[in-house]
Amino acid sequence: MDGLGRLRMREKRNRSKADRGIPLLLSIILVFCVLGTVVFSVARKISAEMAESAIQNLSESLDLMKGTIEAVLVKEAEFQKLMAQEMATIKDPEEFIRSYEKNKTMIRIAMIMEGETQGVSNTGEVFSEEELDFSAGGTVEGLPVSQSYVNYMGTWAYTMKCPVVKDGQEIAMLYVEYVYDSLDESLPNGFYNGRAMLYVMDAETERMVLKPKGMGERDAGHLNLEDFYRANNILEEDLQREVAQCIESGKDILFYHDVQKKDALNYMWAVNGGTIYLIGYVPIEAIQQEGTTVNQNILVVVGVMLTAFFLCCTLYYFNQRQQNRIRREREAEREIHNKQLAEALHAAQMASNSKTMFLSNMSHDIRTPMNAVLGFTALLARDAENPDKVREYTKKITASGQHLLSLINDILDVSKIESGKVVLTVEKFTLNDLVSSIDAIIRPMASAKNQQFHVDVTGIKHEYLMGDETRLNQVVINLLSNAVKYTQEGGNIWFRIIGLKERSPQFEHIRIEVEDDGYGMTPEYLVTIFDAFTRAENSTTNKVQGTGLGMAITKNIVELMGGTIDVSSEIDKGSIFKVELEFRVPEDQMDKQFWKKSGISRILAVDGNGETSCGIQALMEDIGISVDTAFHLEEAADILGRSAEEYQAVLLNWNAHDAFDAGEIAKLREVTGDTVLILLLADHGVDGLEEALQIKNTGIMNKPFFISAFREKILEMRKDLAEREEPKAEESSSLEGLHFLAAEDNVINAEILKEFLAMEGASCEIVENGQLAVERFENAAEGEFDAILMDVQMPVMNGYDATRVIRASGRKNAAEIPIIAMTANAFAEDEKAALEAGMNVHLAKPINMEMLKKIVNKYVRRREPGIKE
């Protein structure tokens, strides 16, 4: 009975607990219902209050941004006034304007002097107020503000003008251009958490002048107010009319309207008296976000209470789910890591293959001339007693060495270009010198293969240009030497310089064409022609030596100059390369005083086809010389017969199809008299001119025509006869009797230098480093050494430091003695470093005796025999 009683008591307690659980459950449900009702009521009240507060906050935010922008404008105006006050005290305010550097806020600064319509600017261009519109009447701190416009950088800008007053009188007007982009930094970064849209609009033109970065949902197509209406479906005419009235009167306006299918509060907020407006919208959900957040927090608290009961039951489930997720993430990370390893391995393999290909190409290209050097050196040792073979072997060793040096220079050029260390040396040069130097190199190469080399210059308006002549020369010679190499014997090579339509009067736009009728190239090879170490592969071109670097270097140099290069080719028909470049025209194009002093003001050009005479007219126009034309000698004789005294020179275009004989030129001389220059314009190497050149005051000029060449020819023909017959110094190209101090740490190089100088009748004393060179110079007798040949990289003291010590020493001739850098460092910065250290000139190794002789004769002042310094 006791056991049965205990069982019944337990069941009764369980029923009692169940009976108590039902009312408790109902009570909990009731409490939660009441709590839910209260929470709902509070949430609605908070939402309403928060909405009103958010609208107020929006107005305050807009006022703050308005104040910030106006403060920036006031600051700009005050700074411009201070600048105007400072300029009133400067002697040369225009020079101050030109030298003023722009910044990210003040893009252009200009000034127009009182009484003038044009002025100067810091951009270097002529400035005029006609391009600005101040009619809207907007001002900042009393300074007129122009209507917004798009400046030369493609960004919206405005200009304020301020008078420059000196001693109570206005002497000039100062104009400063500001960009609206600078206001972006003054605006909030993320308006309403990036959900709002904000533009800055010019009130006069209703154009959007600023779309700040990171300002939320906005369409990049919003260009003006009408576009804003259309994009946001604000089509009500009454609303647009109300907005237009507010903008016209410079008032603020807020209105509700659906934007992109969302309730939004639109605003247009006047800044600086309504000259510009802040325009945009804020979604209602963004405005009410704070109230919604509070309500959500309350619901979260209630939700936490409800979910606490289920938390323990679901904890294990979520724990297992999290473990599975972590396992999947680790597997995904492992897969990504394996993929990255595979990509890294592939990249390493590609790099290894590129390295292998590079080394393979270099091994072949270097070994080929090196084998020739070593092979012929061995033959030279064997046949040392045979002078004919010795001369033949040394000639071939020299050719192979030059090829090896060319290969090394190409590799250094490619490395330097790819590392971005190439710096263009922009200097004034003349197209005449460029064409002449190229012709001197290419014409012998073409003649050796019995090829015809044609040079043509047309449409050029300015002969003097600003650019890197050395690099341009390198580009053209690369193209022309390839044309000679890959054209059969008896073929044709064309080199053209064509003047194109000018994009700016300050620049000469030219196209350089190199054309041949040689072997041509396949379409497949044209795709890779500008890649390094690529050469056309066929039975003909494989016989031509080359590194495969020339075209890669050429393309890189052209692009570094800001130009373009194109190529087209057909097999067995030839190829044509076209390079387009622009060069700045220097302000001082020509020395016009020379032509006045020479008495040349009018010339006559006789040209059968008219092309050459047109080119002459274009070039001579800039220097104020009149050029008349005639198509044949009879017409020229008729013109000169009527007014020969008006002409100072006659230019005859000599060509194979329309050649003049000596008799005709002699008759023309009878008409002109002996004082008029007669110049025959002819191609290089043309025959049949000897008899004509015997006529008094008659000379020859090589085509194409250039003003500088014309000037040099005039000076040459007008030299005094006594000066022409004066004997030239025999020692001008010799080193006979000179004594040098040479600093060279390499024994072999020192021996070569000594032997080379001995061959020229000179002597030298070798020291091993810069310190010894300094000591030897300081202990030398006065005038003992004629010059110092200085290596750069040496132990103890390098050549730069040694040069500085010598120049700073107290010896009488320390500042005058020529110091010539002879080093393997061949880059432009090496030459610059040598000159900065005090050296006179930089000569790159290997030693070129002809170049050394020219440099020595230029810088060494020879002593008269028997006279001591």
Short mmCIF file of N, CA, C and O in Angstrom, two decimals, residues 495-550:
data_model
loop_
_atom_site.label_atom_id
_atom_site.label_comp_id
_atom_site.label_asym_id
_atom_site.label_seq_id
_atom_site.Cartn_x
_atom_site.Cartn_y
_atom_site.Cartn_z
N PHE A 495 63.18 57.73 -98.05
CA PHE A 495 63.12 58.39 -96.74
C PHE A 495 62.39 59.72 -96.94
O PHE A 495 62.85 60.59 -97.66
N ARG A 496 61.21 59.83 -96.30
CA ARG A 496 60.38 61.03 -96.49
C ARG A 496 60.07 61.67 -95.15
O ARG A 496 59.80 60.98 -94.16
N ILE A 497 60.10 63.00 -95.12
CA ILE A 497 59.60 63.79 -93.99
C ILE A 497 58.47 64.66 -94.54
O ILE A 497 58.70 65.50 -95.41
N ILE A 498 57.26 64.44 -94.04
CA ILE A 498 56.06 65.09 -94.59
C ILE A 498 55.43 65.95 -93.50
O ILE A 498 55.15 65.46 -92.40
N GLY A 499 55.20 67.21 -93.79
CA GLY A 499 54.49 68.09 -92.87
C GLY A 499 53.00 67.84 -92.93
O GLY A 499 52.40 67.88 -93.99
N LEU A 500 52.38 67.56 -91.77
CA LEU A 500 50.95 67.31 -91.69
C LEU A 500 50.22 68.54 -91.16
O LEU A 500 50.84 69.53 -90.75
N LYS A 501 48.89 68.47 -91.15
CA LYS A 501 48.08 69.59 -90.67
C LYS A 501 48.37 69.85 -89.21
O LYS A 501 48.38 68.94 -88.40
N GLU A 502 48.60 71.12 -88.87
CA GLU A 502 48.96 71.48 -87.51
C GLU A 502 47.76 71.41 -86.58
O GLU A 502 46.68 71.87 -86.92
N ARG A 503 47.96 70.79 -85.40
CA ARG A 503 46.93 70.81 -84.37
C ARG A 503 47.03 72.08 -83.52
O ARG A 503 46.07 72.48 -82.88
N SER A 504 48.23 72.66 -83.49
CA SER A 504 48.48 73.89 -82.74
C SER A 504 49.60 74.64 -83.44
O SER A 504 50.56 74.03 -83.91
N PRO A 505 49.52 75.97 -83.49
CA PRO A 505 50.60 76.73 -84.16
C PRO A 505 51.93 76.64 -83.44
O PRO A 505 52.96 76.95 -84.02
N GLN A 506 51.93 76.19 -82.18
CA GLN A 506 53.19 76.05 -81.44
C GLN A 506 53.89 74.73 -81.72
O GLN A 506 54.98 74.49 -81.19
N PHE A 507 53.27 73.85 -82.51
CA PHE A 507 53.85 72.53 -82.76
C PHE A 507 53.90 72.25 -84.26
O PHE A 507 53.01 72.65 -85.01
N GLU A 508 54.95 71.55 -84.68
CA GLU A 508 55.07 71.04 -86.04
C GLU A 508 54.70 69.56 -86.03
O GLU A 508 55.31 68.76 -85.32
N HIS A 509 53.67 69.21 -86.78
CA HIS A 509 53.18 67.83 -86.85
C HIS A 509 53.76 67.19 -88.11
O HIS A 509 53.48 67.63 -89.22
N ILE A 510 54.61 66.18 -87.93
CA ILE A 510 55.29 65.58 -89.08
C ILE A 510 55.06 64.07 -89.12
O ILE A 510 54.75 63.45 -88.10
N ARG A 511 55.19 63.53 -90.32
CA ARG A 511 55.18 62.07 -90.50
C ARG A 511 56.48 61.68 -91.19
O ARG A 511 56.84 62.25 -92.22
N ILE A 512 57.16 60.71 -90.62
CA ILE A 512 58.39 60.17 -91.20
C ILE A 512 58.05 58.83 -91.83
O ILE A 512 57.50 57.94 -91.17
N GLU A 513 58.34 58.69 -93.12
CA GLU A 513 58.07 57.45 -93.82
C GLU A 513 59.38 56.82 -94.29
O GLU A 513 60.24 57.52 -94.85
N VAL A 514 59.52 55.52 -94.04
CA VAL A 514 60.66 54.76 -94.55
C VAL A 514 60.08 53.60 -95.36
O VAL A 514 59.40 52.73 -94.81
N GLU A 515 60.34 53.61 -96.67
CA GLU A 515 59.74 52.62 -97.56
C GLU A 515 60.84 51.92 -98.36
O GLU A 515 61.88 52.51 -98.67
N ASP A 516 60.60 50.66 -98.67
CA ASP A 516 61.54 49.92 -99.52
C ASP A 516 60.75 48.98 -100.42
O ASP A 516 59.57 48.73 -100.19
N ASP A 517 61.40 48.47 -101.45
CA ASP A 517 60.78 47.47 -102.32
C ASP A 517 61.52 46.14 -102.17
O ASP A 517 61.79 45.45 -103.14
N GLY A 518 61.82 45.81 -100.90
CA GLY A 518 62.61 44.62 -100.59
C GLY A 518 61.79 43.36 -100.42
O GLY A 518 60.74 43.17 -101.04
N TYR A 519 62.28 42.51 -99.50
CA TYR A 519 61.70 41.17 -99.34
C TYR A 519 60.29 41.21 -98.75
O TYR A 519 59.48 40.33 -99.01
N GLY A 520 59.97 42.21 -97.91
CA GLY A 520 58.66 42.26 -97.29
C GLY A 520 58.56 41.32 -96.11
O GLY A 520 59.48 40.57 -95.78
N MET A 521 57.39 41.36 -95.43
CA MET A 521 57.18 40.55 -94.22
C MET A 521 55.81 39.88 -94.30
O MET A 521 54.88 40.40 -94.91
N THR A 522 55.70 38.74 -93.62
CA THR A 522 54.44 38.00 -93.59
C THR A 522 53.47 38.66 -92.61
O THR A 522 53.90 39.32 -91.65
N PRO A 523 52.16 38.48 -92.80
CA PRO A 523 51.19 39.02 -91.83
C PRO A 523 51.41 38.49 -90.42
O PRO A 523 51.17 39.19 -89.44
N GLU A 524 51.86 37.22 -90.30
CA GLU A 524 52.10 36.64 -88.98
C GLU A 524 53.23 37.37 -88.26
O GLU A 524 53.16 37.63 -87.05
N TYR A 525 54.28 37.73 -89.00
CA TYR A 525 55.41 38.40 -88.36
C TYR A 525 55.08 39.85 -88.00
O TYR A 525 55.58 40.39 -87.01
N LEU A 526 54.20 40.49 -88.78
CA LEU A 526 53.83 41.87 -88.49
C LEU A 526 53.19 42.01 -87.12
O LEU A 526 53.26 43.07 -86.50
N VAL A 527 52.55 40.94 -86.64
CA VAL A 527 51.90 40.98 -85.32
C VAL A 527 52.93 41.13 -84.21
O VAL A 527 52.69 41.77 -83.19
N THR A 528 54.12 40.53 -84.39
CA THR A 528 55.14 40.51 -83.33
C THR A 528 56.38 41.32 -83.69
O THR A 528 57.41 41.20 -83.02
N ILE A 529 56.31 42.15 -84.71
CA ILE A 529 57.51 42.84 -85.19
C ILE A 529 58.13 43.75 -84.13
O ILE A 529 59.33 43.92 -84.06
N PHE A 530 57.28 44.33 -83.25
CA PHE A 530 57.80 45.25 -82.25
C PHE A 530 58.11 44.57 -80.92
O PHE A 530 58.39 45.26 -79.93
N ASP A 531 58.05 43.22 -80.87
CA ASP A 531 58.46 42.50 -79.67
C ASP A 531 59.96 42.28 -79.71
O ASP A 531 60.57 42.11 -80.77
N ALA A 532 60.57 42.26 -78.52
CA ALA A 532 62.02 42.06 -78.43
C ALA A 532 62.40 40.66 -78.88
O ALA A 532 61.64 39.69 -78.66
N PHE A 533 63.57 40.54 -79.52
CA PHE A 533 64.16 39.27 -79.95
C PHE A 533 63.29 38.54 -80.98
O PHE A 533 63.22 37.33 -81.00
N THR A 534 62.58 39.28 -81.81
CA THR A 534 61.82 38.65 -82.90
C THR A 534 62.42 39.09 -84.22
O THR A 534 62.72 40.27 -84.42
N ARG A 535 62.60 38.13 -85.11
CA ARG A 535 63.10 38.41 -86.45
C ARG A 535 62.31 37.60 -87.45
O ARG A 535 61.80 36.53 -87.13
N ALA A 536 62.21 38.15 -88.67
CA ALA A 536 61.53 37.39 -89.72
C ALA A 536 62.37 36.16 -90.06
O ALA A 536 63.59 36.24 -90.21
N GLU A 537 61.72 35.03 -90.14
CA GLU A 537 62.43 33.77 -90.39
C GLU A 537 62.12 33.28 -91.80
O GLU A 537 61.02 32.81 -92.08
N ASN A 538 63.08 33.43 -92.71
CA ASN A 538 62.99 32.78 -94.00
C ASN A 538 64.41 32.63 -94.55
O ASN A 538 65.38 33.12 -93.99
N SER A 539 64.51 31.95 -95.65
CA SER A 539 65.82 31.59 -96.16
C SER A 539 66.64 32.80 -96.56
O SER A 539 67.87 32.76 -96.59
N THR A 540 65.98 33.90 -96.87
CA THR A 540 66.71 35.10 -97.30
C THR A 540 67.14 35.94 -96.11
O THR A 540 68.31 36.30 -95.96
N THR A 541 66.18 36.26 -95.20
CA THR A 541 66.50 37.16 -94.09
C THR A 541 67.36 36.49 -93.04
O THR A 541 68.01 37.18 -92.26
N ASN A 542 67.38 35.18 -92.97
CA ASN A 542 68.22 34.51 -91.98
C ASN A 542 69.70 34.77 -92.23
O ASN A 542 70.54 34.58 -91.35
N LYS A 543 70.04 35.20 -93.44
CA LYS A 543 71.44 35.47 -93.75
C LYS A 543 71.86 36.84 -93.23
O LYS A 543 73.03 37.18 -93.27
N VAL A 544 70.89 37.65 -92.78
CA VAL A 544 71.19 39.00 -92.30
C VAL A 544 71.35 38.98 -90.79
O VAL A 544 70.48 38.48 -90.08
N GLN A 545 72.47 39.53 -90.30
CA GLN A 545 72.69 39.56 -88.87
C GLN A 545 71.78 40.58 -88.22
O GLN A 545 71.48 41.62 -88.79
N GLY A 546 71.33 40.29 -86.99
CA GLY A 546 70.50 41.23 -86.26
C GLY A 546 70.20 40.70 -84.88
O GLY A 546 70.22 39.49 -84.64
N THR A 547 69.92 41.61 -83.95
CA THR A 547 69.65 41.21 -82.56
C THR A 547 68.17 40.98 -82.30
O THR A 547 67.81 40.35 -81.32
N GLY A 548 67.31 41.50 -83.15
CA GLY A 548 65.87 41.40 -82.88
C GLY A 548 65.41 42.41 -81.85
O GLY A 548 64.30 42.30 -81.33
N LEU A 549 66.25 43.41 -81.51
CA LEU A 549 65.89 44.40 -80.51
C LEU A 549 65.58 45.77 -81.11
O LEU A 549 64.96 46.60 -80.47
N GLY A 550 66.05 45.99 -82.34
CA GLY A 550 65.96 47.33 -82.93
C GLY A 550 64.54 47.86 -83.01
O GLY A 550 64.28 49.01 -82.67
#
